[in-house]
mmCIF file of C-alpha atoms in Angstrom:
data_model
loop_
_atom_site.group_PDB
_atom_site.id
_atom_site.type_symbol
_atom_site.label_atom_id
_atom_site.label_comp_id
_atom_site.label_asym_id
_atom_site.label_seq_id
_atom_site.Cartn_x
_atom_site.Cartn_y
_atom_site.Cartn_z
ATOM 1 C CA MET E 1 15.099 77.644 2.052
ATOM 2 C CA GLN E 2 17.364 79.895 4.096
ATOM 3 C CA LYS E 3 21.120 80.061 3.666
ATOM 4 C CA ILE E 4 23.447 79.784 6.653
ATOM 5 C CA SER E 5 26.068 82.249 5.482
ATOM 6 C CA ASN E 6 28.314 81.937 8.545
ATOM 7 C CA HIS E 7 30.193 78.723 7.770
ATOM 8 C CA ASN E 8 31.757 78.622 11.252
ATOM 9 C CA ASP E 9 28.244 78.392 12.702
ATOM 10 C CA LEU E 10 27.348 75.653 10.215
ATOM 11 C CA VAL E 11 30.455 73.695 11.224
ATOM 12 C CA GLU E 12 29.513 74.149 14.908
ATOM 13 C CA ILE E 13 26.017 72.791 14.263
ATOM 14 C CA ILE E 14 27.323 69.754 12.375
ATOM 15 C CA ARG E 15 30.058 69.058 14.948
ATOM 16 C CA ASN E 16 27.521 69.289 17.781
ATOM 17 C CA THR E 17 25.537 66.618 15.956
ATOM 18 C CA ILE E 18 28.282 64.227 14.819
ATOM 19 C CA GLY E 19 31.001 64.852 17.412
ATOM 20 C CA ASN E 20 34.672 64.779 16.501
ATOM 21 C CA ARG E 21 34.238 63.035 13.162
ATOM 22 C CA LYS E 22 35.952 64.990 10.399
ATOM 23 C CA GLY E 23 34.306 63.409 7.366
ATOM 24 C CA TYR E 24 31.055 65.044 6.322
ATOM 25 C CA ILE E 25 29.352 66.998 3.578
ATOM 26 C CA ALA E 26 27.313 69.936 4.837
ATOM 27 C CA ILE E 27 24.778 71.843 2.784
ATOM 28 C CA ASP E 28 24.781 75.557 3.606
ATOM 29 C CA SER E 29 21.020 75.976 4.012
ATOM 30 C CA ILE E 30 17.979 74.818 5.864
ATOM 31 C CA PHE E 31 15.097 73.549 3.739
ATOM 32 C CA HIS E 32 11.382 73.105 4.105
ATOM 33 C CA PRO E 33 10.908 69.326 3.977
ATOM 34 C CA TYR E 34 9.028 69.588 0.680
ATOM 35 C CA ASN E 35 12.126 71.177 -0.906
ATOM 36 C CA LEU E 36 14.404 68.254 -0.032
ATOM 37 C CA ILE E 37 13.413 66.167 -3.051
ATOM 38 C CA ASN E 38 13.221 67.339 -6.632
ATOM 39 C CA HIS E 39 10.630 66.400 -9.252
ATOM 40 C CA LYS E 40 12.791 63.461 -10.407
ATOM 41 C CA GLY E 41 13.070 62.004 -6.892
ATOM 42 C CA ALA E 42 16.662 63.094 -6.206
ATOM 43 C CA THR E 43 17.171 64.296 -2.643
ATOM 44 C CA ALA E 44 19.273 67.190 -1.369
ATOM 45 C CA TRP E 45 21.691 64.566 -0.052
ATOM 46 C CA ASP E 46 21.955 62.844 -3.469
ATOM 47 C CA LEU E 47 22.448 66.124 -5.280
ATOM 48 C CA ALA E 48 25.128 67.339 -2.851
ATOM 49 C CA TRP E 49 27.050 64.053 -3.196
ATOM 50 C CA PHE E 50 26.842 64.024 -7.008
ATOM 51 C CA TRP E 51 27.744 67.711 -7.296
ATOM 52 C CA LEU E 52 30.775 67.190 -5.069
ATOM 53 C CA TYR E 53 31.798 64.026 -6.924
ATOM 54 C CA ALA E 54 31.662 65.888 -10.237
ATOM 55 C CA GLN E 55 34.074 68.546 -8.960
ATOM 56 C CA ASP E 56 37.087 66.214 -8.820
ATOM 57 C CA GLN E 57 35.904 62.746 -9.891
ATOM 58 C CA GLY E 58 35.476 61.590 -6.307
ATOM 59 C CA LYS E 59 38.802 62.553 -4.725
ATOM 60 C CA ILE E 60 37.221 64.623 -1.954
ATOM 61 C CA ILE E 61 34.496 61.990 -1.472
ATOM 62 C CA SER E 62 37.268 59.452 -0.765
ATOM 63 C CA GLU E 63 38.861 61.823 1.746
ATOM 64 C CA ILE E 64 35.509 62.298 3.473
ATOM 65 C CA ALA E 65 34.995 58.518 3.582
ATOM 66 C CA ARG E 66 38.399 58.162 5.270
ATOM 67 C CA ASN E 67 37.314 60.836 7.799
ATOM 68 C CA GLU E 68 40.101 63.157 6.634
ATOM 69 C CA THR E 69 38.150 66.207 5.526
ATOM 70 C CA ALA E 70 34.788 67.929 5.422
ATOM 71 C CA THR E 71 33.230 70.318 2.958
ATOM 72 C CA ILE E 72 30.269 72.608 2.514
ATOM 73 C CA VAL E 73 28.182 72.493 -0.658
ATOM 74 C CA PRO E 74 26.424 75.733 -1.673
ATOM 75 C CA SER E 75 22.680 75.091 -1.829
ATOM 76 C CA GLU E 76 22.284 77.081 -5.034
ATOM 77 C CA ASN E 77 24.227 74.305 -6.823
ATOM 78 C CA LEU E 78 21.462 71.822 -5.966
ATOM 79 C CA ASN E 79 18.641 73.565 -7.867
ATOM 80 C CA LEU E 80 16.016 72.656 -5.268
ATOM 81 C CA LEU E 81 14.449 76.019 -4.484
ATOM 82 C CA GLU E 82 12.096 76.138 -7.470
ATOM 83 C CA ASN E 83 12.515 72.533 -8.560
ATOM 84 C CA PHE E 84 10.845 70.573 -5.777
ATOM 85 C CA ARG E 85 8.682 67.494 -5.810
ATOM 86 C CA ILE E 86 5.058 67.739 -4.824
ATOM 87 C CA TRP E 87 4.570 65.121 -2.131
ATOM 88 C CA PRO E 88 1.305 63.216 -1.862
ATOM 89 C CA ASN E 89 1.449 63.801 1.912
ATOM 90 C CA ASP E 90 0.390 67.419 2.300
ATOM 91 C CA ASN E 91 0.172 67.489 6.111
ATOM 92 C CA LEU E 92 2.684 70.386 6.255
ATOM 93 C CA ASN E 93 0.568 72.486 3.908
ATOM 94 C CA PRO E 94 -0.725 75.557 5.772
ATOM 95 C CA HIS E 95 -4.026 75.318 3.857
ATOM 96 C CA LYS E 96 -4.589 71.879 5.390
ATOM 97 C CA ASN E 97 -3.086 72.486 8.852
ATOM 98 C CA LYS E 98 -3.186 76.139 9.918
ATOM 99 C CA GLN E 99 -0.341 75.738 12.451
ATOM 100 C CA TYR E 100 2.092 75.672 9.512
ATOM 101 C CA ASP E 101 1.171 79.272 8.720
ATOM 102 C CA LYS E 102 2.921 80.135 11.991
ATOM 103 C CA PHE E 103 5.335 77.211 12.481
ATOM 104 C CA VAL E 104 7.471 76.577 9.403
ATOM 105 C CA PRO E 105 9.234 73.223 9.566
ATOM 106 C CA PHE E 106 12.811 72.959 8.350
ATOM 107 C CA VAL E 107 15.578 70.403 7.931
ATOM 108 C CA LEU E 108 19.338 70.985 7.944
ATOM 109 C CA PRO E 109 20.626 68.208 5.677
ATOM 110 C CA TYR E 110 24.176 66.898 5.811
ATOM 111 C CA LEU E 111 25.931 63.648 4.887
ATOM 112 C CA THR E 112 28.290 61.431 6.834
ATOM 113 C CA TYR E 113 29.572 57.968 6.126
ATOM 114 C CA SER E 114 28.054 55.260 8.291
ATOM 115 C CA ILE E 115 29.802 54.627 11.528
ATOM 116 C CA ASP E 116 30.066 51.266 13.223
ATOM 117 C CA ASP E 117 26.515 50.138 13.994
ATOM 118 C CA LYS E 118 27.556 49.367 17.577
ATOM 119 C CA ASP E 119 28.276 53.030 18.282
ATOM 120 C CA GLU E 120 25.482 55.434 19.140
ATOM 121 C CA GLU E 121 25.325 58.660 17.183
ATOM 122 C CA HIS E 122 26.950 61.602 18.988
ATOM 123 C CA TRP E 123 23.664 63.454 19.328
ATOM 124 C CA VAL E 124 22.058 60.407 20.976
ATOM 125 C CA LYS E 125 24.932 60.215 23.490
ATOM 126 C CA MET E 126 24.678 63.926 24.291
ATOM 127 C CA ILE E 127 20.908 63.892 24.771
ATOM 128 C CA ASN E 128 21.032 60.738 26.912
ATOM 129 C CA ALA E 129 23.807 62.206 29.074
ATOM 130 C CA GLU E 130 21.767 65.352 29.761
ATOM 131 C CA LEU E 131 18.620 63.314 30.397
ATOM 132 C CA GLN E 132 20.471 61.238 32.988
ATOM 133 C CA LEU E 133 21.988 64.274 34.707
ATOM 134 C CA GLN E 134 19.092 66.715 34.544
ATOM 135 C CA GLY E 135 16.014 64.903 33.295
ATOM 136 C CA HIS E 136 15.991 67.036 30.136
ATOM 137 C CA ALA E 137 18.302 68.011 27.278
ATOM 138 C CA HIS E 138 17.553 71.742 27.169
ATOM 139 C CA LYS E 139 21.183 72.876 27.246
ATOM 140 C CA TYR E 140 22.133 70.666 24.292
ATOM 141 C CA ILE E 141 19.067 71.656 22.252
ATOM 142 C CA GLU E 142 19.326 75.362 23.091
ATOM 143 C CA ASN E 143 22.822 75.459 21.612
ATOM 144 C CA PHE E 144 21.349 74.532 18.217
ATOM 145 C CA ASN E 145 18.585 77.091 18.586
ATOM 146 C CA ARG E 146 21.106 79.815 19.475
ATOM 147 C CA VAL E 147 23.425 79.126 16.548
ATOM 148 C CA LEU E 148 20.601 78.718 14.034
ATOM 149 C CA SER E 149 18.891 81.887 15.297
ATOM 150 C CA ASN E 150 22.024 83.851 14.403
ATOM 151 C CA ASN E 151 21.630 82.785 10.784
ATOM 152 C CA VAL E 152 17.960 82.519 9.875
ATOM 153 C CA GLU E 153 14.911 84.725 10.098
ATOM 154 C CA GLY E 154 12.357 84.171 12.829
ATOM 155 C CA HIS E 155 12.333 82.149 16.019
ATOM 156 C CA VAL E 156 13.992 78.725 15.812
ATOM 157 C CA MET E 157 12.944 75.642 17.728
ATOM 158 C CA THR E 158 14.910 72.405 17.305
ATOM 159 C CA LEU E 159 12.509 69.471 17.447
ATOM 160 C CA GLY E 160 14.930 66.623 17.065
ATOM 161 C CA PHE E 161 17.432 64.720 15.005
ATOM 162 C CA GLY E 162 17.145 61.743 12.721
ATOM 163 C CA GLU E 163 18.187 60.002 9.579
ATOM 164 C CA PHE E 164 16.333 60.535 6.326
ATOM 165 C CA ASN E 165 14.597 57.399 5.073
ATOM 166 C CA ARG E 166 13.987 57.561 1.336
ATOM 167 C CA GLU E 167 11.860 54.405 1.570
ATOM 168 C CA ASN E 168 9.449 56.131 3.953
ATOM 169 C CA LEU E 169 9.189 59.815 3.054
ATOM 170 C CA ASP E 170 6.207 60.284 5.327
ATOM 171 C CA ASP E 171 8.374 59.489 8.351
ATOM 172 C CA LEU E 172 9.998 62.918 7.974
ATOM 173 C CA ILE E 173 6.627 64.667 7.732
ATOM 174 C CA ASN E 174 5.302 62.692 10.693
ATOM 175 C CA LYS E 175 8.173 63.896 12.892
ATOM 176 C CA PHE E 176 6.799 67.424 12.555
ATOM 177 C CA THR E 177 3.090 66.641 12.758
ATOM 178 C CA ASP E 178 3.563 64.230 15.674
ATOM 179 C CA PHE E 179 5.609 66.778 17.626
ATOM 180 C CA TYR E 180 2.964 69.437 17.080
ATOM 181 C CA ASP E 181 0.102 67.114 17.969
ATOM 182 C CA GLN E 182 1.818 65.824 21.121
ATOM 183 C CA ASN E 183 3.375 69.035 22.407
ATOM 184 C CA MET E 184 1.790 72.156 21.008
ATOM 185 C CA SER E 185 -1.813 71.623 19.950
ATOM 186 C CA ARG E 186 -4.550 72.576 22.342
ATOM 187 C CA LYS E 187 -6.749 69.562 22.834
#
């Protein structure tokens, strides 16, 4: 886990992902995927929502749902650093796959309320627009890499975006292993 201490950068990252929506809950850190779920099965997203709800009995949650405000939850309030769940899928374990000695996967979790299912997510629109204009989305992706690099140790490479699926935890792990297998491994 690495904290993003510059909250303006965190807001920029979230806004570049969700667009002009004002209602979201950001968590001020990036996490290794295995640190996103605690030993009881609660996710970083669950813990951030419950922690925030407990602060004022849901008033700010209601404001976020109405797209009126956003907030940042300090990761230390989630107790995930030393309290993580051991996943049966150990494909990101560097002892099993040596590439994860060098390439450390991470997730920047945040919460938004569902938008109308007919609308594409902002990040999908931005990537598709760049693909149509240039055949790639390097400019859009490099903005994330630049902002994240200002806040975390080591080289940062944004692999993609997606929604967390608690019913299929391996989907998150597969995003990393599939990217490596398809783009970086020497076959």
